[in-house]
Amino acid sequence: MIEPTPLVSMDLRAYVRPTLTNDWLWGGDLATIHQTIEHGIRWEGTGETRSSTMPGFAGIWDSVELDAIASHVLSFTGKGESSALGAQLYADNCVSCHGSDGAGDRAQGAPALNDAIWLYGGTREDIRDQVLHPRHGVMPEWQSRLDPVTIKMLAAYVHSLGGGENFVEAPVEETADTPDATE
Amino acid sequence: MPPSDEDAPLVVEGGVAKTNAPVSSAVAEPEATTLRHEPHEPARTHLPAKLYDARKTVHNKRIDGPFRRFKWAVMVITLAIYYVTPWLRWDRGPFTPDQAVLVDLANRRFYMFDIEIWPHEFYFVAGLLIMAGIGLFLVTSAVGRAWCGYACPQTVWTDLYQHIDRLIDGDRNARIRLEAAPWTFGKVMRRAFKWSIYLAIAFATGGAWILYFADAPTLLREFFSLQAAPVAYATVGVLTATTFTLGGFMREQVCIYMCPWPRIQTAMLDEKSLIVTYKDWRGEPRASLKKAERKPGQFGDCIDCTQCVQVCPTGIDIREGPQIGCITCALCIDACDKVMADIGRPRGLIDYATLEASERQAAGEPAQPAWKALLRLRTIVYFLIWASIGFALLFMLGARSRTELTVSPDRNPPYMLMRDGSVRNSYTLKLRNMRGEPREMEVEIEGLPGGVMWTDSIALAEAAVAQRFEVPADLVKTVRVYVMAPSSTTTQEFSFRLTSLDAERETDEVETRFDAPGVTP
């Protein structure tokens, strides 16, 4: 019995690339995608790059507190039992970005914690690791390497991969005179 | 007068003794006729002094008769079909071309009146080619090389060019004199004039060919305003050159030396096929009228007037028996019948006859009507095969669907996870609309519980079990489709069902696979 091997943006622990389905860190409408491609994420040297930094808690929380926070995070998806300590720690340290129900905040690029998509893994161990030593993925900016038209086409393409949000009505195409879908 | 051994010396060739006697001697003896269709070396009128024999121009004489009129009719009909067909119009609505017969290579469509063939239906063309092959078997086994004699383009165009010769230079004798004459100014001018007409016909032939591949009036205008595609000029150039050369100058040499058909057709003839036959048992020995009057009863019906040789478009002597140079156009029958009528002897000294009938007649049995040779097991079986392929093609043509769906799942990645843990697969669908008007089609997921789909232009929020698409006229629409199923879904088969939302309600169903994490069944 062989499972199909996921290769791209599937096994997130191994590849650490965001999916482009419907889980958007910064937003999935055309303008947001376009800006992300133009300026990148955490890319030094451009002022408009998207930036968010989760602080690490190594040396601040002990093992019991880490377990409590991981349990509380897992409780959003019903995989853990929250405790008073966990809820308190979450409310004091995490809620401003990730929200009280773990929905995340696109304005800050804070990932949702209440869904099935985990950028750096969704097990208790993965969550503890991320709280202790947060990893911050980097995406380069493309505006200095691709021309504006290409970036627009790229944004439209990413938007078309099934997770696009806020569709705009396409103008009526004149297919009769310009047949482009010939076999 | 049968030749004696003294004037026909034996020659040993490859260990086989052969005689140099005239051909008629081979059949002058009664017993020789019993070997008519046995593989024996025909006697030759002369042994070649050298292997290469320069071509002798054929100046065929004008003749009239039933076969010549039939040949005229075939020529007029085939040339008319060739030159007129591209100009016929056929209304197919606003989305498809209105040329009745059009091979649209650029858009990969073949139009023939009400029939439109797409590349994936090429088996119709294959079927027609098979019918042409079987049809050739049928015609050849029944009436010999009728294709060569009447319908082959080489024959038709050669015939056309020979008529031009006759029109410009006069009949056989005038042409022979002109060919032998020195190259005076008059002859040069006459030749230049004739060859210009050759060239004009050749150009019209090559020019008509390209009209089958594009809209004829448009292409003609583009062609003469030098705006047509280079391949159009190249095609016309090549076909003009080949028509000019093959039809104007090489003529019967194409049939005798270049063409494979005579060899193949010769192999398909049998002793029951009708071929143009000189009835040597009736004609031999030959003698002029005067000679025959002096010694009545000693000679056959052939008066050696050589009319049959003079009218032959390939320049052979049919009295030497069946040969590769004979295209069975039957003009010699017309010529001989005319002579026989003039001298008061019965017609048919040269006639369509089978080898079998020839043997019987040579043995003294009465002749049977030629049409009886047409009805026999072999021709009937060929006809039945030919007709059943034709009916099968017609049936398929009537029953074919003008709608089709193809599905190719994305292989990489096989699935993706959604926020809520649902599994998503992606597919490329091709919706084929072979009708000449745009159609709305619905694609529905079947056999995938909880499955919904959306596309790159239909948002996830509008995902549903079925989606509708507008497919343009006469085209294939390609759509990327995303299918989402609940997280509990395992890898399984399901299908897409396509339904055209018009009066026909044509459907197509394609089974494909939904991949999911978890254990593969």
XYZ file of C-alpha atoms in Angstrom:
704
model
C 0.000 0.000 0.000
C 1.684 3.116 -1.216
C 0.441 6.551 -0.483
C 0.823 9.078 -3.261
C 3.805 11.212 -2.452
C 2.847 14.842 -2.105
C 5.474 16.989 -3.720
C 4.582 20.631 -3.844
C 3.143 22.628 -0.936
C 1.677 19.525 0.564
C 3.895 18.128 3.251
C 4.411 21.449 4.915
C 6.896 20.264 7.477
C 9.303 19.163 4.818
C 8.864 22.043 2.427
C 7.643 24.972 4.491
C 5.855 26.651 1.632
C 2.397 28.112 2.076
C -0.386 26.454 0.144
C -2.174 28.490 -2.451
C -5.538 26.805 -1.974
C -7.648 28.881 0.382
C -5.411 29.448 3.383
C -3.947 32.905 2.895
C -1.520 34.457 5.350
C -1.814 37.943 3.881
C -5.001 37.670 1.860
C -6.192 36.016 -1.373
C -7.674 38.786 -3.475
C -5.931 39.934 -6.627
C -4.478 43.180 -5.192
C -3.034 41.483 -2.106
C -1.447 38.688 -4.115
C -0.052 41.281 -6.493
C 1.543 43.243 -3.640
C 3.033 40.110 -2.089
C 4.649 39.141 -5.387
C 5.933 42.660 -5.976
C 7.555 43.194 -2.585
C 8.040 39.722 -1.110
C 7.845 38.693 2.517
C 10.481 39.696 5.060
C 12.737 40.704 2.178
C 15.397 43.115 3.246
C 16.060 46.180 1.162
C 12.517 47.053 0.259
C 10.464 49.153 2.584
C 7.110 47.822 1.448
C 7.871 44.161 2.029
C 5.447 42.228 4.189
C 6.854 41.748 7.647
C 5.776 40.017 10.786
C 7.907 38.599 13.554
C 6.684 36.225 16.153
C 8.815 36.423 19.275
C 10.479 33.286 20.593
C 9.710 32.063 24.074
C 12.906 30.085 24.712
C 14.084 30.827 28.217
C 10.786 32.469 29.159
C 8.418 29.494 29.373
C 9.196 26.230 31.050
C 8.121 22.824 29.884
C 4.788 22.891 31.737
C 3.860 26.253 30.264
C 4.856 25.087 26.762
C 2.665 22.013 27.122
C -0.207 24.159 28.317
C 0.045 26.594 25.397
C 0.349 23.757 22.865
C -2.737 22.082 24.349
C -4.648 25.320 24.165
C -3.706 25.846 20.510
C -4.680 22.265 19.677
C -8.014 22.764 21.395
C -9.061 25.145 18.578
C -9.281 22.162 16.274
C -10.488 19.797 18.971
C -7.209 17.928 19.222
C -6.276 19.033 22.751
C -7.750 19.929 26.136
C -7.339 23.536 27.161
C -6.349 24.415 30.715
C -6.608 27.569 32.815
C -2.851 28.076 32.558
C -2.874 27.606 28.782
C -5.802 29.969 28.302
C -4.148 32.582 30.491
C -0.796 32.340 28.671
C -2.571 32.551 25.295
C -4.618 35.554 26.352
C -1.550 37.374 27.647
C 0.881 36.632 24.824
C -0.822 35.384 21.653
C -4.307 36.811 21.318
C -3.271 40.185 19.896
C -2.073 38.527 16.703
C -3.749 35.111 16.490
C -7.129 36.169 17.915
C -9.047 34.697 20.805
C -10.468 31.871 18.660
C -7.191 31.310 16.819
C -8.470 32.732 13.542
C -5.250 34.637 12.874
C -4.958 38.134 11.446
C -4.219 38.756 7.781
C -3.295 42.376 8.440
C -0.293 41.158 10.383
C 0.267 37.923 8.482
C -0.522 35.912 11.577
C -1.529 32.392 10.556
C -4.814 30.908 11.642
C -4.477 28.229 14.320
C -7.994 26.862 13.990
C -7.713 25.207 10.587
C -6.137 22.155 9.024
C -3.205 23.975 7.464
C -0.016 24.133 9.513
C 2.921 25.969 8.000
C 5.469 24.312 10.249
C 3.504 21.249 11.323
C 0.454 20.620 13.493
C 1.610 18.130 16.133
C 2.182 19.006 19.751
C 5.959 18.803 19.187
C 5.792 21.038 16.117
C 3.815 23.671 17.993
C 6.240 23.613 20.955
C 9.188 24.003 18.578
C 7.597 26.944 16.832
C 6.772 28.684 20.126
C 10.315 28.208 21.383
C 12.161 29.109 18.172
C 9.802 30.631 15.613
C 10.818 30.166 12.006
C 10.247 33.044 9.664
C 9.959 32.141 6.016
C 11.256 34.573 3.424
C 9.937 35.238 -0.034
C 11.973 37.442 -2.363
C 10.519 40.508 -4.010
C 10.002 40.313 -7.765
C 9.350 43.873 -8.841
C 13.004 44.473 -9.652
C 13.245 41.257 -11.651
C 9.907 40.943 -13.442
C 8.226 43.639 -15.449
C 4.867 44.972 -14.229
C 2.840 43.116 -16.839
C 4.429 39.795 -15.940
C 3.743 40.392 -12.254
C 0.101 41.104 -13.070
C -0.161 37.929 -15.074
C 1.507 36.010 -12.275
C -0.889 37.438 -9.700
C -3.837 36.492 -11.885
C -2.420 33.005 -12.322
C -1.967 32.472 -8.569
C -5.454 33.856 -8.049
C -6.743 31.305 -10.568
C -5.270 28.284 -8.795
C -8.522 27.628 -6.994
C -8.194 29.781 -3.889
C -8.750 33.211 -5.374
C -10.982 35.546 -3.416
C -13.123 38.523 -4.414
C -13.683 37.620 -8.046
C -14.317 40.468 -10.426
C -16.703 40.007 -13.333
C -14.646 39.292 -16.430
C -15.421 41.488 -19.436
C -17.398 39.714 -22.163
C -15.000 37.869 -24.450
C -15.393 37.877 -28.191
C -14.673 34.234 -28.742
C -16.304 33.952 -32.122
C -13.732 36.081 -33.941
C -10.676 34.956 -32.048
C -10.869 31.224 -31.616
C -8.061 30.379 -29.225
C -9.318 27.120 -27.811
C -8.856 24.992 -30.888
C -7.839 21.476 -30.295
C 1.740 -17.795 -93.913
C 3.309 -19.484 -90.900
C 7.007 -18.656 -90.689
C 9.398 -21.520 -91.121
C 12.221 -22.386 -88.792
C 14.777 -21.015 -91.219
C 13.752 -17.364 -90.914
C 13.201 -17.520 -87.156
C 16.532 -18.534 -85.653
C 16.599 -19.792 -82.074
C 18.262 -17.663 -79.443
C 19.346 -19.071 -76.107
C 18.711 -16.690 -73.249
C 19.271 -17.781 -69.650
C 19.240 -21.410 -70.671
C 15.877 -21.059 -72.409
C 15.547 -21.283 -76.136
C 13.489 -18.484 -77.609
C 12.396 -17.806 -81.068
C 12.654 -14.591 -82.947
C 9.504 -15.375 -84.842
C 6.689 -12.797 -85.212
C 4.101 -12.906 -82.490
C 1.306 -14.133 -84.690
C 3.141 -17.398 -85.209
C 2.738 -18.188 -81.532
C -0.989 -18.434 -82.022
C -1.100 -19.515 -85.606
C -0.766 -23.108 -84.498
C -4.032 -24.382 -82.988
C -2.305 -26.018 -80.021
C -0.588 -22.758 -79.061
C -3.944 -21.281 -78.058
C -4.376 -23.778 -75.265
C -1.455 -22.147 -73.490
C -2.907 -18.653 -73.754
C -2.668 -17.729 -70.095
C 0.194 -20.017 -69.157
C 3.340 -18.160 -68.119
C 5.198 -18.376 -71.373
C 7.563 -15.902 -72.887
C 5.762 -14.113 -75.691
C 7.564 -14.246 -78.955
C 8.989 -10.946 -80.096
C 8.936 -9.303 -83.451
C 12.595 -8.536 -83.079
C 15.327 -9.023 -80.546
C 16.568 -5.690 -79.247
C 19.927 -4.789 -80.667
C 20.653 -2.702 -77.591
C 19.094 -2.383 -74.139
C 18.188 1.289 -74.460
C 15.597 2.271 -76.958
C 14.947 5.979 -77.386
C 11.362 7.054 -76.979
C 9.340 7.447 -80.113
C 6.826 10.271 -79.832
C 3.258 9.049 -79.912
C 1.158 10.914 -82.464
C -2.185 9.313 -81.909
C -4.770 9.667 -84.590
C -8.191 11.137 -84.046
C -10.930 8.552 -83.695
C -14.593 8.541 -82.858
C -16.687 5.779 -81.403
C -18.520 4.674 -78.282
C -15.365 4.299 -76.187
C -13.921 7.595 -77.378
C -17.198 9.301 -76.425
C -17.123 7.621 -73.038
C -13.569 8.863 -72.583
C -14.717 12.361 -73.528
C -17.489 12.168 -70.955
C -15.161 10.960 -68.191
C -12.665 13.679 -69.071
C -15.264 16.447 -69.002
C -16.776 15.201 -65.741
C -13.481 14.658 -63.897
C -11.970 17.953 -65.050
C -15.182 19.782 -64.163
C -15.178 18.228 -60.696
C -11.552 19.227 -60.222
C -11.828 22.824 -61.373
C -15.340 23.682 -60.172
C -15.532 22.029 -56.747
C -13.554 24.683 -54.800
C -15.986 27.343 -56.019
C -19.093 25.648 -54.690
C -20.518 27.381 -51.602
C -22.324 25.708 -48.732
C -24.031 27.615 -45.938
C -23.000 26.304 -42.534
C -24.010 29.244 -40.389
C -21.952 32.203 -39.200
C -19.261 30.287 -37.305
C -17.870 27.912 -39.939
C -16.564 28.417 -43.491
C -19.012 28.367 -46.388
C -16.849 26.488 -48.895
C -18.504 23.217 -49.885
C -15.281 21.194 -49.975
C -12.479 22.517 -47.825
C -9.429 20.903 -46.243
C -8.749 23.416 -43.490
C -5.298 22.333 -42.370
C -4.698 25.389 -40.181
C -7.793 24.728 -38.076
C -7.674 20.990 -38.629
C -11.129 20.601 -40.097
C -12.255 18.831 -43.254
C -15.516 20.011 -44.747
C -17.417 18.156 -47.420
C -20.866 19.574 -47.966
C -22.880 18.665 -44.879
C -20.109 16.578 -43.341
C -17.460 18.020 -41.076
C -14.572 15.803 -40.009
C -12.332 16.553 -37.031
C -8.833 15.097 -36.720
C -9.950 12.457 -34.208
C -12.434 11.194 -36.789
C -9.740 10.484 -39.329
C -10.966 6.887 -39.484
C -13.595 8.156 -41.921
C -10.773 9.086 -44.299
C -9.085 5.753 -43.600
C -12.402 4.042 -44.393
C -12.690 5.929 -47.664
C -9.130 4.934 -48.591
C -9.940 1.287 -47.829
C -13.058 1.638 -49.994
C -10.918 3.105 -52.761
C -8.572 0.103 -52.456
C -11.371 -2.472 -52.521
C -13.052 -0.483 -55.283
C -9.882 -0.842 -57.302
C -9.926 -4.615 -56.701
C -13.554 -4.684 -57.799
C -13.088 -2.631 -60.955
C -9.849 -4.373 -61.910
C -11.183 -7.889 -61.453
C -14.259 -6.972 -63.501
C -13.045 -4.696 -66.276
C -9.264 -4.745 -65.980
C -7.329 -1.514 -65.980
C -10.369 0.738 -66.385
C -8.855 3.179 -63.902
C -5.769 3.534 -66.118
C -7.784 3.848 -69.281
C -10.368 6.439 -68.279
C -10.128 7.987 -64.832
C -6.456 8.291 -63.868
C -5.368 11.962 -63.764
C -2.311 11.098 -65.827
C -4.584 9.643 -68.504
C -7.066 12.530 -68.371
C -4.422 15.237 -68.579
C -2.435 13.359 -71.250
C -5.654 13.094 -73.230
C -6.241 16.830 -72.769
C -2.730 17.640 -73.960
C -3.071 15.332 -76.958
C -6.227 17.193 -77.935
C -4.228 20.424 -77.708
C -1.620 18.874 -80.028
C -4.337 17.995 -82.512
C -5.920 21.433 -82.250
C -2.674 23.333 -82.826
C -0.658 21.072 -85.108
C -3.297 18.985 -86.854
C -3.855 15.242 -86.845
C -1.309 12.435 -86.745
C 0.336 12.862 -90.154
C 0.694 16.632 -89.841
C 2.274 16.198 -86.428
C 4.702 13.563 -87.660
C 5.738 15.859 -90.520
C 6.136 18.801 -88.164
C 8.283 16.803 -85.753
C 10.582 15.711 -88.559
C 10.760 19.214 -90.030
C 13.799 21.417 -89.392
C 13.593 24.093 -86.700
C 12.495 26.964 -88.873
C 11.171 30.197 -87.411
C 7.640 29.025 -88.086
C 8.144 25.771 -86.220
C 9.722 27.568 -83.261
C 6.790 29.953 -83.077
C 4.310 27.120 -83.400
C 6.031 25.109 -80.669
C 6.269 28.172 -78.397
C 2.564 28.829 -78.881
C 1.642 25.236 -78.100
C 3.899 25.021 -75.070
C 2.415 28.269 -73.752
C -0.986 26.601 -73.833
C 0.580 23.564 -72.107
C 1.905 25.907 -69.441
C -1.416 27.686 -68.997
C -3.215 24.375 -68.471
C -0.486 23.246 -66.071
C -0.762 26.492 -64.122
C -4.546 26.194 -63.918
C -4.103 22.636 -62.660
C -1.618 23.588 -59.955
C -3.621 26.696 -59.119
C -6.881 24.812 -58.644
C -5.225 22.444 -56.203
C -4.497 25.054 -53.560
C -8.085 26.325 -53.675
C -9.137 23.188 -51.819
C -7.099 24.294 -48.793
C -8.403 27.813 -48.228
C -11.362 29.988 -49.064
C -11.141 29.985 -52.881
C -12.138 33.585 -53.765
C -10.002 35.045 -50.967
C -7.005 32.919 -51.845
C -7.286 33.730 -55.542
C -7.231 37.458 -54.777
C -4.322 37.051 -52.379
C -2.480 34.873 -54.867
C -2.506 37.464 -57.620
C -1.830 40.382 -55.288
C 1.243 38.453 -54.061
C -0.073 38.228 -50.512
C -0.685 34.490 -50.300
C 1.440 32.211 -48.141
C 4.773 31.109 -49.673
C 3.623 27.487 -49.509
C 0.782 28.389 -51.892
C 3.248 29.654 -54.518
C 5.557 26.687 -53.928
C 2.670 24.226 -54.327
C 1.431 25.867 -57.501
C 5.013 25.949 -58.801
C 5.644 22.269 -58.179
C 2.274 21.142 -59.546
C 2.588 23.366 -62.606
C 6.010 21.871 -63.290
C 4.845 18.277 -62.835
C 1.698 18.775 -64.944
C 3.686 20.504 -67.686
C 6.311 17.749 -67.722
C 4.234 14.639 -67.067
C 1.198 15.654 -69.124
C 2.910 17.641 -71.856
C 6.019 15.593 -72.547
C 6.426 12.328 -70.646
C 2.848 11.115 -71.104
C 2.732 7.342 -71.715
C 6.239 6.946 -70.262
C 4.765 7.717 -66.850
C 2.404 4.758 -67.237
C 4.997 2.421 -68.675
C 8.075 3.226 -66.599
C 7.141 5.274 -63.535
C 3.775 4.194 -62.262
C 3.394 1.265 -59.841
C -0.339 0.878 -60.533
C 0.035 -1.058 -63.791
C 2.171 -3.646 -61.981
C -0.284 -3.943 -59.103
C -3.317 -4.018 -61.368
C -1.736 -6.578 -63.617
C -1.337 -8.804 -60.583
C -5.023 -8.373 -59.758
C -6.265 -9.448 -63.170
C -7.258 -13.051 -63.655
C -8.473 -15.156 -66.554
C -12.027 -13.945 -65.938
C -11.263 -10.221 -66.140
C -12.360 -8.260 -69.170
C -9.368 -6.891 -71.021
C -8.880 -5.341 -74.421
C -8.102 -8.328 -76.600
C -7.063 -8.712 -80.208
C -8.820 -11.863 -81.324
C -5.861 -13.367 -83.078
C -7.682 -16.621 -83.844
C -10.000 -14.530 -85.991
C -7.506 -12.007 -87.343
C -4.476 -14.113 -88.197
C -2.850 -14.522 -90.554
C -3.091 -10.952 -91.703
C -3.476 -9.904 -95.262
C -4.485 -6.818 -97.150
C -7.929 -6.725 -98.727
C -6.527 -7.307 -102.218
C -4.461 -10.253 -101.107
C -7.427 -11.760 -99.294
C -9.577 -11.332 -102.392
C -6.988 -13.172 -104.448
C -6.808 -16.127 -102.073
C -10.138 -16.250 -100.209
C -10.323 -18.481 -97.144
C -6.631 -18.405 -96.394
C -6.439 -15.287 -94.285
C -7.973 -13.870 -91.126
C -9.983 -10.720 -90.714
C -7.073 -8.396 -89.861
C -6.141 -6.393 -92.937
C -3.044 -4.959 -91.228
C -4.281 -1.388 -91.667
C -2.580 -0.463 -88.331
C -5.433 1.850 -87.384
C -5.362 0.295 -83.918
C -1.710 1.297 -83.540
C -2.266 4.794 -84.909
C -5.027 5.725 -82.480
C -3.292 4.276 -79.424
C -2.422 7.004 -76.882
C 0.481 4.931 -75.554
C 1.735 3.895 -78.994
C 1.533 0.125 -78.585
C 0.366 -2.593 -80.941
C -2.495 -4.396 -79.207
C -2.030 -7.281 -81.637
C 1.064 -8.292 -79.689
C -1.204 -9.339 -76.844
C -1.785 -7.966 -73.351
C 1.112 -5.764 -72.260
C 2.104 -3.275 -69.586
C 1.789 -0.364 -72.029
C -1.895 -1.052 -72.632
C -4.013 1.187 -70.429
C -7.189 -0.436 -71.811
C -8.725 2.799 -73.043
C -10.337 0.770 -75.862
C -9.714 3.397 -78.545
C -8.312 0.580 -80.724
C -11.702 -1.127 -80.449
C -13.336 2.000 -81.865
C -10.756 2.178 -84.649
C -11.002 -1.488 -85.601
C -14.808 -1.544 -85.449
C -14.868 1.366 -87.851
C -12.579 -0.406 -90.315
C -14.528 -3.647 -90.026
C -17.753 -1.763 -90.745
C -16.119 -0.132 -93.802
C -14.975 -3.429 -95.287
C -18.131 -5.287 -94.309
C -16.717 -7.674 -91.741
C -18.268 -8.217 -88.283
C -17.177 -5.864 -85.512
C -15.154 -6.939 -82.500
C -11.876 -8.147 -84.000
C -10.452 -6.152 -81.124
C -12.840 -6.233 -78.174
C -13.210 -6.494 -74.429
C -12.892 -10.198 -73.672
C -11.688 -12.401 -70.867
C -8.815 -14.826 -71.316
C -11.183 -17.666 -70.578
C -13.669 -16.536 -73.204
C -10.813 -16.047 -75.638
C -9.775 -19.660 -75.193
C -13.306 -20.895 -75.696
C -13.836 -18.715 -78.753
C -10.490 -19.751 -80.188
C -11.617 -23.350 -79.766
C -14.665 -22.522 -81.855
C -17.356 -21.988 -79.219
C -19.760 -19.075 -79.745
C -19.033 -15.796 -77.987
C -21.000 -14.833 -74.884
C -22.036 -11.285 -74.047
C -19.252 -9.451 -72.264
C -21.433 -8.312 -69.344
C -21.713 -11.922 -68.198
C -18.079 -11.743 -67.183
C -18.952 -9.060 -64.656
C -21.150 -11.257 -62.479
C -19.067 -13.848 -60.711
C -18.188 -14.790 -57.154
C -15.053 -12.670 -56.949
C -16.621 -9.432 -58.132
C -19.735 -10.014 -56.022
C -17.640 -10.617 -52.875
C -15.555 -7.513 -53.580
C -18.719 -5.531 -54.114
C -20.275 -6.771 -50.878
C -17.139 -5.923 -48.860
C -16.941 -2.532 -50.529
C -20.625 -1.794 -49.957
C -20.635 -2.938 -46.333
C -17.689 -0.663 -45.497
C -19.605 2.145 -47.171
C -22.761 1.435 -45.201
C -20.768 1.118 -41.959
C -19.201 4.529 -42.587
C -22.588 6.055 -43.353
C -24.013 4.558 -40.189
C -21.133 5.874 -38.096
C -21.543 9.261 -39.715
C -25.191 9.372 -38.764
C -24.694 8.035 -35.257
C -21.661 10.024 -34.200
C -21.894 12.380 -31.250
C -21.053 16.048 -31.721
C -20.083 16.396 -28.060
C -17.229 14.923 -26.114
C -15.565 15.299 -22.746
C -12.000 14.426 -21.870
C -10.556 14.618 -18.365
C -6.949 14.696 -17.278
C -6.288 14.867 -13.541
C -3.337 16.843 -12.213
C -0.625 14.410 -11.211
C 1.457 16.791 -9.254
C 0.307 17.468 -6.621
C -2.261 14.649 -6.549
C -4.243 16.460 -3.864
C -4.103 19.562 -1.683
C -5.593 20.325 1.714
C -8.072 23.120 2.291
C -8.397 25.182 5.462
C -11.094 22.986 6.918
C -9.162 19.839 6.089
C -11.139 19.064 2.931
C -9.213 17.462 0.098
C -8.931 19.183 -3.238
C -8.008 17.644 -6.606
C -7.501 19.532 -9.849
C -8.525 18.441 -13.349
C -8.231 19.770 -16.850
C -11.483 19.228 -18.722
C -11.868 19.534 -22.464
C -15.411 20.174 -23.648
C -15.754 19.528 -27.343
C -18.493 21.209 -29.319
C -18.525 19.962 -32.910
C -21.628 21.900 -33.884
C -21.580 25.096 -35.846
C -23.148 27.138 -33.059
C -22.166 27.947 -29.455
C -23.693 25.591 -26.913
C -24.182 25.594 -23.192
C -23.005 22.443 -21.467
C -23.314 21.204 -17.929
C -20.654 19.151 -16.169
C -21.698 17.208 -13.112
C -19.790 15.180 -10.507
C -21.138 11.676 -10.041
C -20.124 9.127 -7.425
C -18.112 11.376 -5.100
C -20.081 11.955 -1.860
C -19.906 15.577 -0.749
C -17.883 16.518 -3.818
C -18.258 20.028 -5.213
C -16.392 21.819 -7.960
C -15.397 25.280 -8.997
C -13.015 26.686 -11.609
C -10.449 29.367 -12.103
C -13.255 31.753 -12.989
C -15.984 30.444 -10.683
C -15.123 31.269 -7.043
C -14.839 28.697 -4.295
C -17.867 30.304 -2.659
C -19.956 29.222 -5.664
C -18.677 25.651 -5.657
C -21.410 23.149 -6.551
C -21.967 19.588 -7.763
C -22.578 20.837 -11.313
C -21.315 23.811 -13.257
C -22.348 25.235 -16.612
C -20.044 26.306 -19.397
C -20.565 28.149 -22.653
C -18.619 26.305 -25.349
C -17.936 28.320 -28.537
C -19.014 27.015 -31.929
C -16.901 24.303 -33.550
C -14.248 24.414 -30.833
C -12.883 22.671 -27.775
C -13.098 24.607 -24.536
C -10.464 23.826 -21.946
C -11.363 24.430 -18.308
C -9.405 23.952 -15.110
C -11.711 22.416 -12.550
C -11.144 22.091 -8.803
C -13.008 19.350 -6.978
C -13.261 19.386 -3.180
C -14.478 16.550 -0.984
C -14.726 16.237 2.800
C -11.623 15.300 4.785
C -12.966 11.801 5.392
C -12.856 11.043 1.648
C -10.495 8.296 0.578
C -8.879 7.769 -2.808
C -11.627 6.555 -5.151
C -13.042 6.529 -8.652
C -15.749 8.942 -9.691
C -16.964 10.437 -12.932
C -17.698 13.657 -14.706
C -20.886 13.677 -16.744
C -21.312 16.152 -19.558
C -24.735 17.121 -20.877
C -25.384 19.573 -23.687
C -28.197 21.893 -22.681
C -29.907 22.033 -26.054
C -32.499 20.023 -27.906
C -30.057 17.177 -28.631
C -29.063 16.726 -24.954
C -25.971 14.793 -25.965
C -24.070 13.296 -23.058
C -20.657 11.901 -22.324
C -19.276 10.403 -19.145
C -15.643 10.021 -18.139
C -14.441 8.077 -15.122
C -11.426 9.415 -13.297
C -9.742 9.248 -9.912
C -9.923 11.347 -6.784
C -6.739 11.239 -4.726
C -6.765 11.763 -0.983
C -4.317 11.346 1.872
C -4.758 8.156 3.789
C -4.685 4.583 2.662
C -5.091 3.828 -1.012
C -7.772 1.160 -1.459
